[in-house]
Coordinates of C-alpha atoms in Angstrom, one line a residue:
R1 CA 7.2 -8.8 16.8
G2 CA 7.9 -12.6 16.1
T3 CA 11.8 -14.2 15.3
V4 CA 12.0 -16.5 12.2
T5 CA 12.5 -20.3 12.7
A6 CA 13.9 -22.3 10.0
N7 CA 13.8 -26.5 10.3
H8 CA 14.0 -28.3 7.4
G9 CA 13.0 -25.5 4.9
E10 CA 10.0 -24.3 6.9
V11 CA 9.9 -21.3 7.8
E12 CA 7.5 -20.3 10.8
K13 CA 6.5 -17.0 11.6
M14 CA 8.7 -13.7 10.6
T15 CA 6.7 -10.8 11.9
I16 CA 3.1 -10.1 12.7
G17 CA 0.9 -11.1 10.4
L18 CA 1.1 -14.6 9.7
E19 CA 0.2 -16.1 12.4
C20 CA -2.1 -18.7 12.9
E21 CA -3.6 -19.0 16.0
I22 CA -5.2 -16.7 18.7
V23 CA -3.2 -14.1 19.7
D24 CA -4.7 -12.2 22.2
H25 CA -8.4 -13.4 22.5
A26 CA -10.0 -11.0 24.9
V27 CA -9.4 -8.8 21.2
Y28 CA -11.0 -11.5 19.5
D29 CA -14.1 -11.9 21.3
R30 CA -14.3 -8.2 20.5
A31 CA -13.9 -8.3 16.8
V32 CA -16.5 -11.7 16.6
E33 CA -19.5 -9.7 19.0
R34 CA -19.1 -6.4 17.0
F35 CA -19.4 -8.7 13.4
K36 CA -22.2 -10.3 15.0
Q37 CA -23.7 -7.6 15.6
A38 CA -23.2 -6.0 12.2
G39 CA -24.1 -9.6 10.8
I40 CA -20.3 -9.3 8.3
K41 CA -19.3 -12.5 7.2
L42 CA -16.0 -13.4 5.8
P43 CA -14.7 -15.2 2.7
K44 CA -12.1 -17.8 3.2
I45 CA -9.0 -17.0 0.3
S46 CA -9.7 -20.0 -1.2
Q47 CA -13.2 -19.3 -2.2
L48 CA -12.2 -15.7 -3.7
A49 CA -9.1 -17.9 -5.6
D50 CA -12.1 -20.2 -6.9
P51 CA -15.6 -17.9 -6.5
V52 CA -16.8 -19.8 -9.2
A53 CA -16.8 -23.3 -7.3
S54 CA -18.7 -21.7 -4.4
R55 CA -21.0 -19.4 -6.8
G56 CA -23.9 -20.7 -4.6
D57 CA -22.9 -19.0 -1.5
F58 CA -21.7 -15.8 -2.9
E59 CA -24.7 -14.6 -5.2
A60 CA -26.5 -15.9 -1.5
Q61 CA -24.2 -13.5 0.2
I62 CA -24.0 -10.9 -2.6
G63 CA -27.8 -10.3 -2.9
M64 CA -28.7 -6.6 -4.3
A65 CA -26.0 -4.9 -3.3
D66 CA -24.3 -2.3 -5.3
P67 CA -20.5 -2.9 -6.0
D68 CA -19.9 0.9 -5.5
A69 CA -21.4 0.8 -2.1
P70 CA -19.8 0.4 1.3
D71 CA -21.2 -3.0 2.0
A72 CA -19.9 -5.4 3.4
R73 CA -21.5 -7.8 1.0
N74 CA -18.9 -6.8 -1.5
L75 CA -16.6 -8.4 0.3
F76 CA -18.1 -11.6 -1.9
R77 CA -16.6 -9.3 -4.7
V78 CA -13.3 -9.0 -3.7
H79 CA -12.0 -11.3 -6.5
W80 CA -11.4 -11.2 -10.1
H81 CA -14.4 -13.3 -11.5
N82 CA -16.6 -10.3 -11.2
G83 CA -18.6 -9.6 -14.4
A84 CA -18.1 -6.5 -16.4
D85 CA -21.0 -5.5 -14.9
R86 CA -19.3 -5.1 -11.3
K87 CA -22.4 -7.4 -10.4
S88 CA -22.8 -11.0 -12.2
L89 CA -19.7 -13.4 -11.5
D90 CA -18.1 -14.9 -14.3
D91 CA -16.8 -18.5 -15.4
V92 CA -13.3 -16.7 -16.6
P93 CA -11.9 -13.6 -14.9
G94 CA -12.2 -10.7 -17.2
H95 CA -9.6 -10.0 -19.8
I96 CA -8.8 -8.5 -22.7
V97 CA -6.5 -10.2 -25.4
L98 CA -4.7 -7.2 -27.4
P99 CA -4.5 -7.7 -31.0
S100 CA -1.2 -8.0 -33.1
E101 CA -2.8 -4.8 -35.2
L102 CA -2.2 -2.9 -31.3
T103 CA 1.1 -3.9 -30.1
G104 CA 3.1 -5.3 -33.4
V105 CA 4.2 -8.6 -31.9
D106 CA 3.2 -11.9 -32.6
A107 CA 2.0 -13.4 -29.6
K108 CA -0.5 -12.8 -27.2
I109 CA -0.4 -10.2 -24.6
V110 CA -3.3 -11.1 -22.5
I111 CA -4.3 -8.8 -19.6
A112 CA -6.3 -9.5 -16.4
L113 CA -8.7 -6.7 -15.8
G114 CA -8.5 -5.0 -12.3
N115 CA -11.0 -2.6 -12.7
R116 CA -13.8 -4.8 -11.8
F117 CA -13.1 -5.3 -8.6
P118 CA -15.6 -3.8 -6.1
M119 CA -15.7 -0.3 -4.3
I120 CA -12.3 0.9 -5.8
R121 CA -12.3 -0.6 -9.1
A122 CA -8.4 -1.7 -8.8
H123 CA -7.3 -4.6 -7.4
K124 CA -6.0 -3.6 -4.4
V125 CA -9.0 -4.1 -2.6
L126 CA -7.8 -7.5 -2.3
A127 CA -4.1 -7.0 -1.2
A128 CA -5.8 -4.8 1.6
Y129 CA -8.1 -7.5 2.6
G130 CA -5.0 -10.0 2.8
C131 CA -3.4 -7.5 5.4
L132 CA -6.1 -6.6 7.6
V133 CA -8.3 -10.1 7.8
P134 CA -5.6 -11.7 9.0
R135 CA -5.1 -10.1 12.3
L136 CA -8.6 -9.8 13.0
I137 CA -9.5 -13.5 12.9
S138 CA -6.0 -13.9 15.4
G139 CA -7.1 -11.3 17.7
Q140 CA -4.2 -8.8 16.9
F141 CA -6.9 -5.9 15.3
D142 CA -9.9 -4.4 18.1
P143 CA -12.0 -2.7 15.2
A144 CA -13.6 -1.0 18.6
R145 CA -10.0 0.9 19.3
H146 CA -7.6 0.2 16.5
R147 CA -7.8 2.5 13.7
A148 CA -5.9 0.9 10.2
V149 CA -3.1 2.9 8.9
W150 CA -2.9 2.0 4.8
P151 CA 0.4 3.4 3.5
S152 CA 0.1 4.1 -0.5
T153 CA 1.1 5.3 -3.5
G154 CA -2.7 5.4 -4.1
N155 CA -5.1 2.3 -4.9
Y156 CA -4.0 0.6 -1.5
C157 CA -4.5 2.7 0.8
R158 CA -8.2 3.3 -1.5
G159 CA -8.5 -0.9 -0.9
G160 CA -7.0 -0.3 2.4
V161 CA -10.3 2.3 3.8
A162 CA -12.9 0.7 1.4
I163 CA -12.4 -2.6 3.4
S164 CA -12.1 -0.9 6.9
R165 CA -15.2 0.7 6.9
I166 CA -17.3 -2.5 5.3
L167 CA -15.8 -3.9 8.3
D168 CA -16.6 -1.6 10.9
C169 CA -13.3 -0.6 11.6
R170 CA -11.5 3.1 11.3
S171 CA -9.1 3.6 9.2
V172 CA -6.2 6.4 7.8
A173 CA -5.2 6.7 4.3
V174 CA -1.1 7.8 3.7
L175 CA -0.2 9.1 0.4
P176 CA 1.5 11.5 -1.8
E177 CA -0.2 14.8 -2.7
G178 CA 0.9 14.7 -5.5
M179 CA -1.6 12.0 -6.7
S180 CA -4.4 12.2 -9.3
R181 CA -7.0 14.4 -8.1
E182 CA -9.4 11.4 -8.5
R183 CA -7.8 9.4 -5.3
F184 CA -8.4 12.1 -3.3
E185 CA -12.3 12.9 -4.4
W186 CA -12.7 8.9 -3.5
L187 CA -10.5 9.2 -0.1
E188 CA -12.8 12.0 0.7
N189 CA -16.1 10.6 0.4
W190 CA -15.4 7.3 2.0
V191 CA -13.1 8.5 4.9
T192 CA -14.7 8.5 7.9
D193 CA -12.8 12.5 9.2
P194 CA -11.0 14.8 6.4
S195 CA -8.3 14.2 9.1
D196 CA -8.0 10.3 8.3
I197 CA -6.2 11.3 5.2
V198 CA -2.5 12.0 5.4
R199 CA -0.7 13.8 2.6
T200 CA 2.9 13.4 2.4
Y201 CA 5.4 15.5 0.2
G202 CA 6.2 14.1 -3.1
T203 CA 4.7 12.5 -5.7
E204 CA 4.7 8.3 -7.0
S205 CA 8.3 8.0 -6.5
N206 CA 8.4 9.8 -2.3
V207 CA 8.0 6.2 -0.6
K208 CA 10.4 6.8 2.1
E209 CA 7.9 10.0 3.0
I210 CA 5.0 8.0 3.4
Y211 CA 7.3 5.8 5.6
D212 CA 8.1 8.4 7.7
A213 CA 5.1 9.2 8.4
C214 CA 4.3 5.9 9.1
H215 CA 6.5 6.4 11.8
K216 CA 5.0 9.1 13.8
L217 CA 1.6 8.0 13.4
A218 CA 2.7 4.4 14.6
Q219 CA 3.8 5.8 18.2
A220 CA 0.1 6.2 19.5
S221 CA -1.0 2.5 19.9
E222 CA -4.3 2.6 18.5
N223 CA -2.8 3.4 14.9
V224 CA -2.1 0.0 13.7
I225 CA 0.0 0.4 10.1
L226 CA -0.4 -2.4 7.5
N227 CA 2.4 -1.5 4.8
Q228 CA 1.2 -2.4 1.6
F229 CA 5.6 -3.3 1.2
N230 CA 5.9 -5.8 3.8
E231 CA 3.3 -7.3 5.4
F232 CA 3.7 -10.6 3.8
G233 CA -0.6 -10.8 3.5
N234 CA -0.7 -9.1 0.6
Y235 CA 2.3 -11.3 -0.9
I236 CA 0.4 -13.8 -0.2
I237 CA -3.3 -13.6 -0.9
H238 CA -1.9 -12.7 -4.6
R239 CA 0.1 -15.7 -5.2
A240 CA -3.3 -17.8 -4.0
V241 CA -5.6 -15.5 -5.6
T242 CA -4.3 -14.0 -8.9
G243 CA -1.9 -16.5 -9.6
P244 CA -5.4 -18.7 -10.0
A245 CA -7.3 -16.2 -11.8
L246 CA -3.9 -15.8 -14.3
E247 CA -4.0 -19.1 -15.3
R248 CA -7.9 -19.8 -15.5
I249 CA -7.4 -16.9 -18.1
F250 CA -4.4 -18.6 -19.9
D251 CA -6.6 -22.4 -20.0
A252 CA -9.7 -19.9 -21.5
V253 CA -7.2 -18.3 -24.3
N254 CA -5.3 -22.2 -24.8
T255 CA -9.0 -23.8 -25.9
D256 CA -6.6 -26.0 -28.7
G257 CA -3.3 -26.5 -26.6
K258 CA -1.3 -24.9 -28.5
Y259 CA -0.1 -21.8 -26.7
K260 CA 3.1 -21.2 -23.8
A261 CA 2.5 -19.0 -21.3
R262 CA 6.1 -17.7 -21.8
A263 CA 6.1 -14.5 -19.4
Y264 CA 4.2 -13.0 -16.9
V265 CA 4.9 -8.9 -16.6
S266 CA 4.0 -7.0 -13.7
A267 CA 4.7 -3.4 -11.8
S268 CA 7.3 -4.0 -9.6
G269 CA 4.7 -1.7 -6.7
S270 CA 4.9 -3.5 -3.8
G271 CA 5.7 -7.2 -5.0
G272 CA 2.4 -8.3 -4.2
T273 CA 1.1 -8.8 -8.1
L274 CA 4.0 -10.3 -8.7
A275 CA 3.5 -12.4 -6.1
A276 CA 1.2 -14.0 -8.9
G277 CA 4.4 -15.2 -11.1
D278 CA 5.7 -17.3 -8.7
Y279 CA 2.3 -19.2 -8.8
L280 CA 2.9 -19.6 -12.4
K281 CA 6.9 -20.3 -12.9
E282 CA 5.3 -23.0 -10.9
R283 CA 2.4 -24.0 -12.3
L284 CA 3.1 -23.0 -16.0
G285 CA 6.9 -22.3 -16.6
S286 CA 6.5 -18.6 -17.0
R287 CA 9.4 -16.4 -16.7
I288 CA 8.6 -13.6 -14.5
C289 CA 9.0 -10.1 -15.4
A290 CA 9.9 -6.2 -13.3
V291 CA 8.1 -3.6 -14.8
E292 CA 9.7 -0.2 -13.4
A293 CA 9.7 3.4 -14.6
L294 CA 13.0 4.7 -16.2
E295 CA 12.6 7.9 -14.5
C296 CA 13.4 6.0 -11.1
P297 CA 14.9 2.8 -12.5
T298 CA 16.0 1.6 -8.4
L299 CA 15.9 -2.2 -9.7
L300 CA 17.6 -1.4 -13.0
Y301 CA 20.0 0.6 -12.4
N302 CA 20.7 1.1 -8.4
G303 CA 18.8 4.8 -9.3
Y304 CA 16.4 7.5 -8.2
G305 CA 14.5 10.0 -9.6
E306 CA 10.4 11.1 -9.7
H307 CA 8.0 9.6 -12.0
N308 CA 3.9 9.5 -12.8
I309 CA 3.2 5.7 -13.7
Q310 CA 0.7 5.8 -10.5
G311 CA -0.1 2.4 -8.8
I312 CA 3.8 1.5 -7.9
G313 CA 6.3 2.8 -6.1
D314 CA 10.1 2.9 -6.1
K315 CA 13.0 4.5 -4.5
H316 CA 13.2 0.5 -2.4
V317 CA 12.9 -2.6 -3.4
P318 CA 9.8 -3.9 -1.4
F319 CA 10.4 -6.3 1.6
I320 CA 7.9 -9.1 0.0
H321 CA 9.1 -8.9 -3.5
N322 CA 10.7 -12.2 -4.2
V323 CA 13.4 -10.7 -6.1
L324 CA 16.0 -14.1 -6.1
N325 CA 12.7 -15.7 -8.8
T326 CA 12.8 -12.6 -10.9
D327 CA 13.9 -13.3 -14.5
Y328 CA 13.7 -9.8 -15.9
V329 CA 13.7 -6.4 -15.0
V330 CA 12.3 -3.6 -17.7
G331 CA 12.1 0.2 -17.7
V332 CA 9.4 1.9 -18.8
S333 CA 9.2 5.7 -19.4
D334 CA 6.1 7.5 -17.8
K335 CA 6.8 9.2 -20.9
A336 CA 5.3 6.6 -22.6
S337 CA 2.3 5.8 -19.9
D338 CA 1.3 9.0 -20.2
S339 CA 1.1 10.2 -24.2
L340 CA -0.1 6.6 -24.4
N341 CA -2.8 7.6 -22.3
L342 CA -4.3 10.0 -24.8
V343 CA -4.5 8.1 -27.6
F344 CA -6.4 5.5 -25.6
N345 CA -8.7 7.7 -24.4
T346 CA -9.6 11.2 -26.2
T347 CA -11.6 11.2 -29.2
V348 CA -8.8 12.1 -31.4
G349 CA -6.5 9.0 -30.0
R350 CA -9.2 6.6 -30.8
S351 CA -10.0 8.3 -34.2
Y352 CA -6.5 7.2 -34.9
L353 CA -6.2 4.1 -33.5
A354 CA -9.2 3.0 -36.2
K355 CA -7.8 4.7 -39.2
R356 CA -4.8 2.7 -38.1
T357 CA -5.6 -0.5 -36.8
G358 CA -8.9 -0.9 -38.8
L359 CA -9.9 -2.5 -35.0
D360 CA -13.4 -1.6 -34.5
Q361 CA -15.0 0.5 -31.5
E362 CA -15.5 -2.3 -29.4
A363 CA -11.8 -3.6 -29.2
I364 CA -10.9 0.2 -29.5
S365 CA -13.0 0.9 -26.5
A366 CA -11.2 -1.8 -24.4
L367 CA -8.6 0.7 -24.0
A368 CA -9.9 2.4 -21.5
D369 CA -9.9 -0.4 -19.0
L370 CA -6.2 0.3 -18.8
G371 CA -5.2 3.1 -16.1
L372 CA -0.9 4.0 -16.3
S373 CA 0.2 1.3 -14.5
S374 CA -1.5 -0.8 -16.5
I375 CA -0.5 0.8 -19.8
A376 CA 3.5 0.3 -18.5
N377 CA 2.6 -3.6 -18.1
V378 CA 1.6 -3.4 -21.6
V379 CA 4.4 -1.9 -22.7
G380 CA 6.7 -4.5 -20.5
A381 CA 5.1 -7.0 -22.3
I382 CA 5.9 -5.8 -25.8
K383 CA 9.7 -5.4 -24.5
M384 CA 9.6 -8.8 -23.1
A385 CA 7.3 -10.5 -26.8
K386 CA 10.3 -8.7 -28.4
Y387 CA 13.5 -9.7 -26.5
M388 CA 11.9 -13.1 -26.6
N389 CA 11.1 -13.5 -29.7
L390 CA 7.9 -14.7 -29.2
G391 CA 5.7 -15.9 -31.8
A392 CA 1.9 -16.2 -32.9
N393 CA 1.7 -19.0 -30.5
D394 CA 3.1 -17.2 -27.0
V395 CA 1.8 -15.8 -24.3
V396 CA 2.6 -12.5 -22.6
L397 CA 0.4 -12.2 -19.2
T398 CA -0.3 -9.4 -17.2
V399 CA -2.7 -6.9 -15.3
A400 CA -4.6 -3.6 -15.1
T401 CA -4.6 -3.0 -11.6
D402 CA -7.1 0.0 -13.0
G403 CA -8.8 1.9 -15.4
A404 CA -8.5 5.1 -17.0
E405 CA -11.6 6.4 -14.9
M406 CA -8.6 6.9 -12.4
Y407 CA -6.7 9.1 -14.4
G408 CA -9.0 11.7 -16.1
T409 CA -7.5 14.8 -15.3
E410 CA -3.9 13.6 -15.9
I411 CA -5.1 13.6 -19.6
D412 CA -5.6 17.3 -19.3
K413 CA -1.8 17.4 -17.2
A414 CA 0.0 15.0 -19.9
Q415 CA -2.1 17.3 -23.1
T416 CA -0.6 20.3 -21.8
S417 CA 3.1 19.7 -20.5
M418 CA 3.8 16.9 -23.7
F419 CA 2.0 18.2 -26.2
D420 CA 1.6 22.4 -25.7
G421 CA -1.9 22.0 -25.4
Q422 CA -3.0 20.1 -28.5
F423 CA -3.1 16.6 -29.1
D424 CA -4.0 16.2 -32.2
E425 CA -4.5 12.9 -35.4
L426 CA -0.4 13.6 -36.4
K427 CA 0.8 13.4 -32.5
A428 CA -1.7 10.8 -32.0
A429 CA 0.5 9.0 -34.5
E430 CA 3.5 9.9 -33.8
T431 CA 3.0 8.7 -30.0
F432 CA 1.6 5.4 -31.2
G433 CA 4.6 4.4 -33.7
R434 CA 7.1 5.5 -30.7
Y435 CA 5.7 4.2 -27.7
M436 CA 3.8 1.3 -28.8
L437 CA 5.1 -0.3 -32.4
G438 CA 8.2 1.2 -31.8
A439 CA 9.0 -0.4 -28.3
T440 CA 12.6 -1.2 -28.2
T441 CA 14.7 -4.0 -25.9
D442 CA 16.5 -1.0 -24.6
N443 CA 16.6 -0.3 -20.7
M444 CA 15.4 -4.3 -20.0
Q445 CA 17.9 -7.2 -18.4
E446 CA 17.9 -10.6 -18.1
Q447 CA 18.6 -10.9 -14.8
S448 CA 21.5 -13.3 -13.9
L449 CA 22.9 -15.1 -10.2
R450 CA 24.6 -12.0 -9.2
D451 CA 21.7 -9.6 -10.8
R452 CA 19.6 -10.8 -8.3
E453 CA 22.1 -10.7 -5.6
R454 CA 22.6 -7.1 -6.2
V455 CA 19.2 -6.2 -6.0
F456 CA 17.8 -7.9 -3.4
N457 CA 21.5 -6.8 -1.4
L458 CA 19.8 -3.1 -1.9
A459 CA 17.2 -3.6 -0.2
Y460 CA 19.1 -4.1 3.0
Y461 CA 19.4 -0.1 3.4
T462 CA 15.3 0.3 3.6
W463 CA 14.7 -2.4 5.7
V464 CA 17.7 -3.3 7.9
E465 CA 19.2 0.2 8.3
Q466 CA 16.4 2.6 8.3
Q467 CA 13.4 -0.3 9.0
G468 CA 15.5 -1.6 11.9
V469 CA 14.4 -5.3 9.9
N470 CA 16.4 -8.0 11.5
L471 CA 19.5 -9.5 9.8
A472 CA 18.6 -13.0 10.2
D473 CA 14.9 -12.2 9.2
F474 CA 16.3 -10.3 6.3
D475 CA 18.5 -13.1 4.8
A476 CA 16.2 -16.1 5.3
R477 CA 14.1 -14.2 2.0
R478 CA 17.2 -15.8 0.1
D479 CA 15.4 -19.1 0.7
P480 CA 13.4 -20.3 -1.9
A481 CA 11.7 -22.5 0.4
F482 CA 10.7 -19.4 2.7
W483 CA 9.3 -18.4 -0.1
N484 CA 7.2 -21.3 -0.6
S485 CA 6.1 -21.8 2.8
L486 CA 4.3 -18.7 3.1
M487 CA 1.3 -20.5 1.9
D488 CA 1.4 -23.0 4.2
V489 CA -1.1 -20.3 6.2
V490 CA -3.9 -20.2 3.8
P491 CA -5.6 -23.9 5.2
A492 CA -5.0 -22.6 8.8
W493 CA -6.9 -18.7 7.7
D494 CA -8.9 -20.6 6.0
Q495 CA -10.0 -22.3 8.9
M496 CA -9.6 -19.2 10.9
I497 CA -12.0 -17.5 9.2
D498 CA -14.6 -20.5 9.2
D499 CA -14.2 -20.6 13.1
F500 CA -14.6 -16.8 13.4
N501 CA -18.0 -16.9 11.0
A502 CA -19.3 -19.3 12.9
A503 CA -18.6 -17.6 16.0
A504 CA -19.8 -14.1 14.8
Q505 CA -23.5 -16.3 13.4

C-alpha cells in the first residue's frame, strides 16, 4: 500500500491500483506469457473512450465474436458505442430521448444505454476492466495464482467475473443473497466453480456484510480484493470513457446548438459512474446530482434502511465519490422504480401508456432498456428538471446502467407485494400519474459547502474507523487537484497497455 504525496496540487499514488510502473517483474512476465499463449490483446482506455476513431482496429479484433460469449475479443466491445445488435459500432452511443408526454417536463431527459455492453448487458463491465487491467499491466496480479474477488450488489461482480474469465483469470463474486434471480443464474453459468459465488446476508443495502466477507477472503494471499467502492480505477475509467460518451450523445442531440446540458443525474452506487459528472461539469458546465433510495437516505439524511433499487449500494459514502463536487442529492423511493417497472414492462402497462401518451410502440418498447436503478435515475432527472425550472432548450443527462432483462422475476414480486397480484390499467394509470407525471421536488437537497462537508465527514466512519484507511489519505480527497490528478494515469496506463500487448505478441 502506497502513501499519498501532495506537491503543488499533484497527488502521486494513494493505494495499490494506481501504479504507473511494473511492481513485480516476475508476476508481469507470467501474465505476459499467459496472454501470449491465449492470444489476448488489451484495448487502451483512450480507445474505449473513442472506439470510432479506432474503428478499423476494433473491427479487426472483434471479428465474428458473440457478444454474450466468454470470448476475449469482447474486450473491444467494453464501451458505449455498441449498436442495438451489440455487434456493430455506432458513431454515437446508444441513447433514448424521453418525450415530454412521458416525463411531464419540457426539458429533454437523455439516457445513455448500458445494456449494449457485452457479456453482462450492463455498464459495470467497464468498471471491472478499469480495476483489473491496471493490476495486470503493473505486475500486481498473477493469473496463474491469484483470484480476483469482486464485491458488489450485482452488476459489478458479474462484470468482474466476465472480465476475469475472458482474461483467463479465476474470480469470486461476492453479493447479497437477496439480489434478483437473474443475476445468480448468469453467475452460475460463468464461474468456474460454484464456490466462486459468495452469498452474503441481506439485499441492496447490506454493503457492510459484503466488506466483512471480503475481509475473510483477504486472509488468503491468493485472493485480490477489487472493491469498486474504493478502487480509483473505477472512477478513472468512468471519467475517461463514460464522460466523453455522454458528451458525444449531447452533441448529437444538440445539432443546432440551442440546447444546454444543465445537469447530470446518476445513482450514487459505488461513485464510479458519478465520475462522468466531473468530466461533464468541466466540459459542459453541467450540475451533478446523486440519486439514492429514499428508504436508505444516507447522503440526504445520514439515514439507513433497506430498499430494492438494485444496482446501487448504500449505508455508506463510497471512497471514490467526489462528494465535494456533487451539487444535488435526490431521494427516489423504490416504490417508484418497482411499480414503474410494471408500467414499462407489462402488456397492460404498455397498453395504458400508448393510450395516455399517444406514443408509438417503438418509443414504448424502448423503455425495456431501463432496469430498476435506471428508472430511479429517470425519476431523479424529472425531479431535477422541476427543481431547476428547466425548459424546452435544457437537457438532463443520465444513464441506464442495465435493462429490464435483469428484473423479470422482480415484476412478479412487485405485482404480489404492491398490487395484491392484480396490476390492471387503472393501477397503471395511478402509478404513472404518481411517480412520473406527479414526481415532486421533495426529498432533495441543493448541496451547500457545509452540506458537502457533512457528507464527506460521514465517510470517515466507514473508511478510517472500519476499513483502516490512513487519515491523511482520507483527507487528501478534499482537494479538487487530487481528483484531477488521477486522470494523469490514463496516458501512462495506455502506454503500459501498448508495452504489455507488444510483449505478449
